[in-house]
Coordinates of C-alpha atoms in Angstrom, one line a residue:
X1081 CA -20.6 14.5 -7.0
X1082 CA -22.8 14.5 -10.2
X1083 CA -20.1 16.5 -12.0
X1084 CA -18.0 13.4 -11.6
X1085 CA -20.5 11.4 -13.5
X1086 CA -18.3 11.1 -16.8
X1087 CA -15.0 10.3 -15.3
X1088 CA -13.4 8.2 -16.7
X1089 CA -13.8 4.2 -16.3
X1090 CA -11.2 1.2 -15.6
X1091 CA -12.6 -2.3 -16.8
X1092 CA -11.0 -4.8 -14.4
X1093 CA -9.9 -8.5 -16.4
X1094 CA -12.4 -10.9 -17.2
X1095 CA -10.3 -13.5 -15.3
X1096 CA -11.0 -11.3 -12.3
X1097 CA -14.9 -11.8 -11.7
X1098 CA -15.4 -10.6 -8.1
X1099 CA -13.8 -7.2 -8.9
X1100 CA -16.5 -4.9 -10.9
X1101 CA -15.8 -1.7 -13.0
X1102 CA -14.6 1.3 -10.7
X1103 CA -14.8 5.1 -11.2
X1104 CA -11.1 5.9 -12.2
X1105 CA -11.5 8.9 -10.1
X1106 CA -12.2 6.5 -6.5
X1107 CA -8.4 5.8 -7.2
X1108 CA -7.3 9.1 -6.5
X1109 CA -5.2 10.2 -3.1
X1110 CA -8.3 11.6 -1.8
X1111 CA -10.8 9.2 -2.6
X1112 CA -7.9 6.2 -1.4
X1113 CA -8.0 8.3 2.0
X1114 CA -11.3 8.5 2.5
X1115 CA -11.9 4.8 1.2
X1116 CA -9.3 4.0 4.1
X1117 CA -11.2 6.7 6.9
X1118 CA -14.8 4.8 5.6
X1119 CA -13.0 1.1 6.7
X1120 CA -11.5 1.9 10.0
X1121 CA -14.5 3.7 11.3
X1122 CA -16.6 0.7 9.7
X1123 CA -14.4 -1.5 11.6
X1124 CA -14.8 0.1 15.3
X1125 CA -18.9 0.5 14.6
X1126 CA -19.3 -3.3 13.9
X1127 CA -21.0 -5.2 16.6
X1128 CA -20.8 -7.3 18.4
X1129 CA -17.0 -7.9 17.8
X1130 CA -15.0 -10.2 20.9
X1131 CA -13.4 -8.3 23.5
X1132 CA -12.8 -5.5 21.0
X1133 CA -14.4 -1.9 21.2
X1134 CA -17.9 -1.1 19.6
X1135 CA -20.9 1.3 20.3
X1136 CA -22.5 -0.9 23.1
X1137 CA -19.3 -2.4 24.9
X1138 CA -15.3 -0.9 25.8
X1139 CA -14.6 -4.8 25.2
X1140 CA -11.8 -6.4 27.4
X1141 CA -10.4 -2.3 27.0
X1142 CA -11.0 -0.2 30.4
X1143 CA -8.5 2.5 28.4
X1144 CA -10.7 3.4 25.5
X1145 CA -13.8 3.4 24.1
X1146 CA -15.9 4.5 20.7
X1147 CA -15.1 8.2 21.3
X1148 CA -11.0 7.6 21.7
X1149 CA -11.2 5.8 18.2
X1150 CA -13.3 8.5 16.9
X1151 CA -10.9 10.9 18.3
X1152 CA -7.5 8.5 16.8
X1153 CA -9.3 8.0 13.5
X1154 CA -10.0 11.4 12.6
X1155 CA -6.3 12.4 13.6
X1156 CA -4.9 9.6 11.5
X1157 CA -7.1 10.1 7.9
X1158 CA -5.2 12.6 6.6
X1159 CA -2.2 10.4 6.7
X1160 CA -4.1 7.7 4.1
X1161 CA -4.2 10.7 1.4
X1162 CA -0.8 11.6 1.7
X1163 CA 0.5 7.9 1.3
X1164 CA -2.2 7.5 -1.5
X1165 CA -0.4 10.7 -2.7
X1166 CA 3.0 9.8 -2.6
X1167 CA 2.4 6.8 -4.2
X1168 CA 0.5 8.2 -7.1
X1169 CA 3.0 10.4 -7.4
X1170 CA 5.9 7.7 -7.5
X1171 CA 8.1 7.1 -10.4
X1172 CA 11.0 5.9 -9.0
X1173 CA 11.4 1.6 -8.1
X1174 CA 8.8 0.6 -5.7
X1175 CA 11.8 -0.6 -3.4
X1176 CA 12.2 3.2 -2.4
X1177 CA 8.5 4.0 -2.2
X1178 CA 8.4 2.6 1.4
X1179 CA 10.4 4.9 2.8
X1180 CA 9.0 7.5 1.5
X1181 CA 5.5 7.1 3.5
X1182 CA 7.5 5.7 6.5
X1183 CA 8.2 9.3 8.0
X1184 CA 4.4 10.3 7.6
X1185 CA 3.2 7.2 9.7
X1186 CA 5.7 8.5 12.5
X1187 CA 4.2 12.2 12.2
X1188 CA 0.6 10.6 12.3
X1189 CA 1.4 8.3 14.9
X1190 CA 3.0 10.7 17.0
X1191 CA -0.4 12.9 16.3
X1192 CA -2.7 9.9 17.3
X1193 CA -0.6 9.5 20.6
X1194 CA -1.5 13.4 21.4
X1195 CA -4.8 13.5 20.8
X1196 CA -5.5 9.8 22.6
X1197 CA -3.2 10.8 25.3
X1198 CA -0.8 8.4 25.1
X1199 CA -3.5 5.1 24.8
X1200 CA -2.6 2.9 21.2
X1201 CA -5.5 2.0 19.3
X1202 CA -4.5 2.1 15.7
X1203 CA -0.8 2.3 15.6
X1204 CA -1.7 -1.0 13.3
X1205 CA -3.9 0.2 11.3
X1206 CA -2.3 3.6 10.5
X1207 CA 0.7 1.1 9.3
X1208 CA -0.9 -1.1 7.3
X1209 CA -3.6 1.2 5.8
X1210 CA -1.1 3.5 4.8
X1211 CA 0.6 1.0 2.7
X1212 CA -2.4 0.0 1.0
X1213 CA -3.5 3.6 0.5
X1214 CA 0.3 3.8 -1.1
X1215 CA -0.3 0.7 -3.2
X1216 CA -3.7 1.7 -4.5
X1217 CA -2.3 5.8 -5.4
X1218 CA 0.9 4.2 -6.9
X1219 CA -1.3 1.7 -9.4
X1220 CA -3.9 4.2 -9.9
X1221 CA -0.9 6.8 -10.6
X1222 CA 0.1 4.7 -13.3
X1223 CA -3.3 4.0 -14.7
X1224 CA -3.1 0.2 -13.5
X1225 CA -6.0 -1.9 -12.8
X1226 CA -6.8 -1.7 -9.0
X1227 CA -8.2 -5.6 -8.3
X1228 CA -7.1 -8.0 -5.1
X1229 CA -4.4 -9.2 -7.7
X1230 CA -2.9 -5.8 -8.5
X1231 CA -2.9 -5.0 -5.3
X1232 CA -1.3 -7.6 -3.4
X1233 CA 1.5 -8.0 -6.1
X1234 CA 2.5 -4.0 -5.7
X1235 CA 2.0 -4.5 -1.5
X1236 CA 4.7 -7.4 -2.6
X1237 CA 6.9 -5.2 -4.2
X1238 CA 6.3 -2.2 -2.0
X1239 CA 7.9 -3.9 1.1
X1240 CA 10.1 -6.4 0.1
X1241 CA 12.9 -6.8 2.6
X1242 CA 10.6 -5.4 5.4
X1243 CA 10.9 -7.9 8.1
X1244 CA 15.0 -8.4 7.2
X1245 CA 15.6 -4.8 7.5
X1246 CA 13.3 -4.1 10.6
X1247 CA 14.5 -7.0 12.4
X1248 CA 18.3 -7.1 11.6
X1249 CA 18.5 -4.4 14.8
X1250 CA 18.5 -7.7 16.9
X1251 CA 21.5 -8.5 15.9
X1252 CA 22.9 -5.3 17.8
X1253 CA 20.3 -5.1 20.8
X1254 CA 18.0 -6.7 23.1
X1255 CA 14.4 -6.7 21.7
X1256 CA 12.3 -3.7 23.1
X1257 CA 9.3 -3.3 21.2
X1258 CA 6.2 -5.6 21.3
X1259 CA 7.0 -6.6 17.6
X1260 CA 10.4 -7.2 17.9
X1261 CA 9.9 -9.1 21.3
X1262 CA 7.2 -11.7 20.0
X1263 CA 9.8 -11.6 16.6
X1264 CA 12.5 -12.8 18.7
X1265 CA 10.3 -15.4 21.2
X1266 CA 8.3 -16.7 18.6
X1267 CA 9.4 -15.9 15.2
X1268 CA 6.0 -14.2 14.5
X1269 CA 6.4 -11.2 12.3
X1270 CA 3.5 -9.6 12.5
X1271 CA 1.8 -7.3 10.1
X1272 CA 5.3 -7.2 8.9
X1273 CA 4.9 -10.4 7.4
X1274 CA 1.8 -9.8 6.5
X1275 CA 2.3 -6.9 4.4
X1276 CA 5.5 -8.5 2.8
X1277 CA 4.1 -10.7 1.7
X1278 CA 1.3 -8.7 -0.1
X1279 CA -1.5 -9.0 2.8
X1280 CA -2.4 -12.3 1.6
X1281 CA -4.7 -12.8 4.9
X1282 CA -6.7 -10.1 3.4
X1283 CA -6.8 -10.9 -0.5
X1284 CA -7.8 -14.6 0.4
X1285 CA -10.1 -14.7 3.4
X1286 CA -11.3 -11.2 4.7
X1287 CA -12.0 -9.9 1.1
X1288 CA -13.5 -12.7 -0.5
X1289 CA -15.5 -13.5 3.0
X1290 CA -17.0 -10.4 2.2
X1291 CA -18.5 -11.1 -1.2
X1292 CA -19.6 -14.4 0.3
X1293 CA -22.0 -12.5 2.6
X1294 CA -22.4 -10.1 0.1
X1295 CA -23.7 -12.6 -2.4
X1296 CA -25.9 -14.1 0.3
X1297 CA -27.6 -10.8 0.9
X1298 CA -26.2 -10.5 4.4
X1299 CA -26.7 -6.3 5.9
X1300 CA -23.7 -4.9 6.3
X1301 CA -23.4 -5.4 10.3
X1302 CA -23.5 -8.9 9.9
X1303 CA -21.2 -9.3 6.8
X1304 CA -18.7 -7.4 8.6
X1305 CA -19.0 -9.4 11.9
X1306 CA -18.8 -13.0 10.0
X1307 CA -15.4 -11.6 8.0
X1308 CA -13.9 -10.4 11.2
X1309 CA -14.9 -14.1 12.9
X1310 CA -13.5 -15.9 9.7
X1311 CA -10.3 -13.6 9.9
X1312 CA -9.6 -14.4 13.6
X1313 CA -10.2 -18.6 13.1
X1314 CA -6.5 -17.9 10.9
X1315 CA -5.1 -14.5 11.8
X1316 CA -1.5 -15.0 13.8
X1317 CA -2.9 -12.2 16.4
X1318 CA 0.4 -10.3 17.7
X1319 CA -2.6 -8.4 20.0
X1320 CA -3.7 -11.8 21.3
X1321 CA -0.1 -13.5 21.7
X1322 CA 1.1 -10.1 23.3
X1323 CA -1.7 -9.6 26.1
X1324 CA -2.1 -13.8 26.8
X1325 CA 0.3 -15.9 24.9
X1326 CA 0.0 -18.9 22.3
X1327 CA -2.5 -21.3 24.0
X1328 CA -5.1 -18.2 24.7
X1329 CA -4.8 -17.7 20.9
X1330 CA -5.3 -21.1 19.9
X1331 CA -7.9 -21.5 22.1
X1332 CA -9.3 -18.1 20.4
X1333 CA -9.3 -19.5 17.2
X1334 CA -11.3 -22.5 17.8
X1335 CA -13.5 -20.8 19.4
X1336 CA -14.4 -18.3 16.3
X1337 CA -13.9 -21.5 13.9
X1338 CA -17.1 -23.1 16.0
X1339 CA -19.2 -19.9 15.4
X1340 CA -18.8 -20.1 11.5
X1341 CA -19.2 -23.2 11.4
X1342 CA -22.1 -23.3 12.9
X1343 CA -23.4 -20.4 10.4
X1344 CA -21.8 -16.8 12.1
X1345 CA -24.1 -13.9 13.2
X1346 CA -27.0 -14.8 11.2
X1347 CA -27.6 -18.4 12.0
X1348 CA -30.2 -19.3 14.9
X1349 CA -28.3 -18.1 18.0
X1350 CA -25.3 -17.0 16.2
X1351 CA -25.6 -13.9 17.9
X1352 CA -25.5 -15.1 21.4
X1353 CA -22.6 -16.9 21.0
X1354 CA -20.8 -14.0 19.5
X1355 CA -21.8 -12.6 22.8
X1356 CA -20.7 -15.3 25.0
X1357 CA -16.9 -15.4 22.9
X1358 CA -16.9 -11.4 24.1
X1359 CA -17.7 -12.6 27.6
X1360 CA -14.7 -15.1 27.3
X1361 CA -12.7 -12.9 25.8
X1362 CA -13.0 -10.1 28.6
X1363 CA -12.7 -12.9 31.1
X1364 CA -9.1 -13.7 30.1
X1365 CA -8.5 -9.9 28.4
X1366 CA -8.5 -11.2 25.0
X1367 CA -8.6 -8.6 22.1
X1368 CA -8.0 -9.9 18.9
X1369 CA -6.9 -6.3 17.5
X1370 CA -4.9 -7.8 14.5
X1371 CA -8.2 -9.2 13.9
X1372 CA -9.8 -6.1 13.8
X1373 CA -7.2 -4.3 11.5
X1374 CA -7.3 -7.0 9.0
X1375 CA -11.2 -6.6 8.8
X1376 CA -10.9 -2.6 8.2
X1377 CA -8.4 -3.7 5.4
X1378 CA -10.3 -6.6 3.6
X1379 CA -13.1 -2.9 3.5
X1380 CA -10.8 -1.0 2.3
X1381 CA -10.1 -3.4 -0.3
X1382 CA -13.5 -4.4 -1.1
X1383 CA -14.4 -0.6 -1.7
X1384 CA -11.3 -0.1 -3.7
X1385 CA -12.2 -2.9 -5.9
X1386 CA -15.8 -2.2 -6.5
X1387 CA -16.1 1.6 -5.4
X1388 CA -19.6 1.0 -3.0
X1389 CA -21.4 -1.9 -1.4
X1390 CA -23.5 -3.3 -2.8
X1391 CA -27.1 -1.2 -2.7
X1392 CA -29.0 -2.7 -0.3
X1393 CA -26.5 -4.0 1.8
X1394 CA -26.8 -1.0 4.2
X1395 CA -30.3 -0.9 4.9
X1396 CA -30.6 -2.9 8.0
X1397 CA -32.9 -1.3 10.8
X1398 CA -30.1 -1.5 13.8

């Protein structure tokens, strides 16, 4: 890497403090696809994290565990650099860009089922983080600024229409899919709506929940846990509502809203209760997996915006 040492350098806006300078060549497909890999596999090794999968519990999962993720996340990563690709690559309006990268989620997708055996865990994930790594190639393609801002406005742009044209198969057929179900029950749409609307779960509670614990010195483990606990007290979580319905999410989000208010992870017995919300959450086989997607992306984003953590950040003794 010390031949990259003079690449050359975007300056972010001055009306844009919490994004620093960044390496022009972190933008690139590859370095977007291994930004996206660093986040997911960031996002499983967190701990503790309620009723989800991490290195010392399978959660409220008897399906899967670390090593299936390992497995899912290695098959999906090479799917980030081609979206990264295809949207650096992009010239075109960015109505069309979407689907373009559609057809490589189904081939990665398809890829994660085989080598998973037929068990989900990131069919999110791979979605979502494929059209940020799209977002981040197609701005950094055109020699844009990559910043929270910039990104969110091109996610805008980049799947406009989305939940119209996914949905308006309802009009012909019964719901079938989990989406299109909970779409039709409760008018929730999802990560749909989500990314329509430019992830704005992530650019205005995930990411800047990071450089909150960030500025407060926080290790990584417990800056990560505290965003994921702040992005479940507002996250619409399609996992939650699918497995147990509205009042099991509601009762979800209180929950995680006492915890930071209270301090998170790092606040005297913030840990324990972490622990005792898992307990709850395999109890009623809760798993806030929308949750855990938006925490790999607010990650990604944070690494895309300021190319590493910050130094010592990753130092903690585990």
């Amino acid at each position: 890497m010390q031949a990259l040492a003079n690449v050359t350098q975007i300056t972010f806006s001055p009306s844009l403090p919490d994004d620093r300078t960044v390496n022009y060549f972190q933008s690139q497909p590859a370095m977007v696809g291994e930004v996206l890999l660093q986040a997911i596999l960031l996002e499983v090794c967190s701990f503790p994290k309620p009723g989800l999968v991490t290195p010392v519990s399978t959660g409220s999962h008897s399906d899967m565990n670390l090593q299936t993720f390992l497995l899912s996340s290695s098959a999906i990563a090479p799917c980030f650099t081609l979206c990264a690709e295809a949207g650096f690559t992009h010239r075109k309006p960015l109505s069309r860009l979407l689907k373009k990268i559609r057809p490589i989620g189904i081939d990665y997708e398809n890829r994660l089922l085989e080598v998973t055996r037929g068990i989900n865990t990131q069919r999110g994930i791979l979605f979502s983080g494929s059209v940020l790594a799209c977002a981040a190639g197609y701005l950094s393609g055109l020699n844009q600024p990559i910043n929270s801002i910039s990104l969110a406005h091109c996610i805008r742009q980049l799947c406009q229409g989305l939940c119209e044209s996914d949905f308006a198969v309802l009009k012909t057929r019964p719901a079938q899919t989990a989406g299109e179900i909970l779409f039709t029950k409760y008018g929730v749409t999802g990560i749909r709506g989500e990314a329509e609307q430019g992830f704005p779960t992530i650019a205005q509670i995930g990411y800047p929940a990071l450089i909150a614990a960030f500025n407060k010195r926080l290790p990584l483990r417990h800056a990560l846990v505290d965003c994921l606990l702040m992005l479940m007290t507002q996250c619409e979580d399609t996992n939650v509502l699918w497995r147990t319905g509205p009042q099991q999410l509601a009762e979800l989000k209180l929950r995680a809203s006492e915890i930071v208010h209270r301090g998170g992870i790092s606040a005297p017995g913030g840990e324990a209760r972490i622990h005792q919300l898992n307990e709850w959450c395999c109890q009623h086989r809760i798993s806030p997996g929308g949750s855990a997607d938006l925490l790999a992306l607010s990650i990604a984003m944070y690494l895309l915006c300021h190319s590493h953590f910050p130094n010592d950040v990753t130092q903690e003794r585990i």
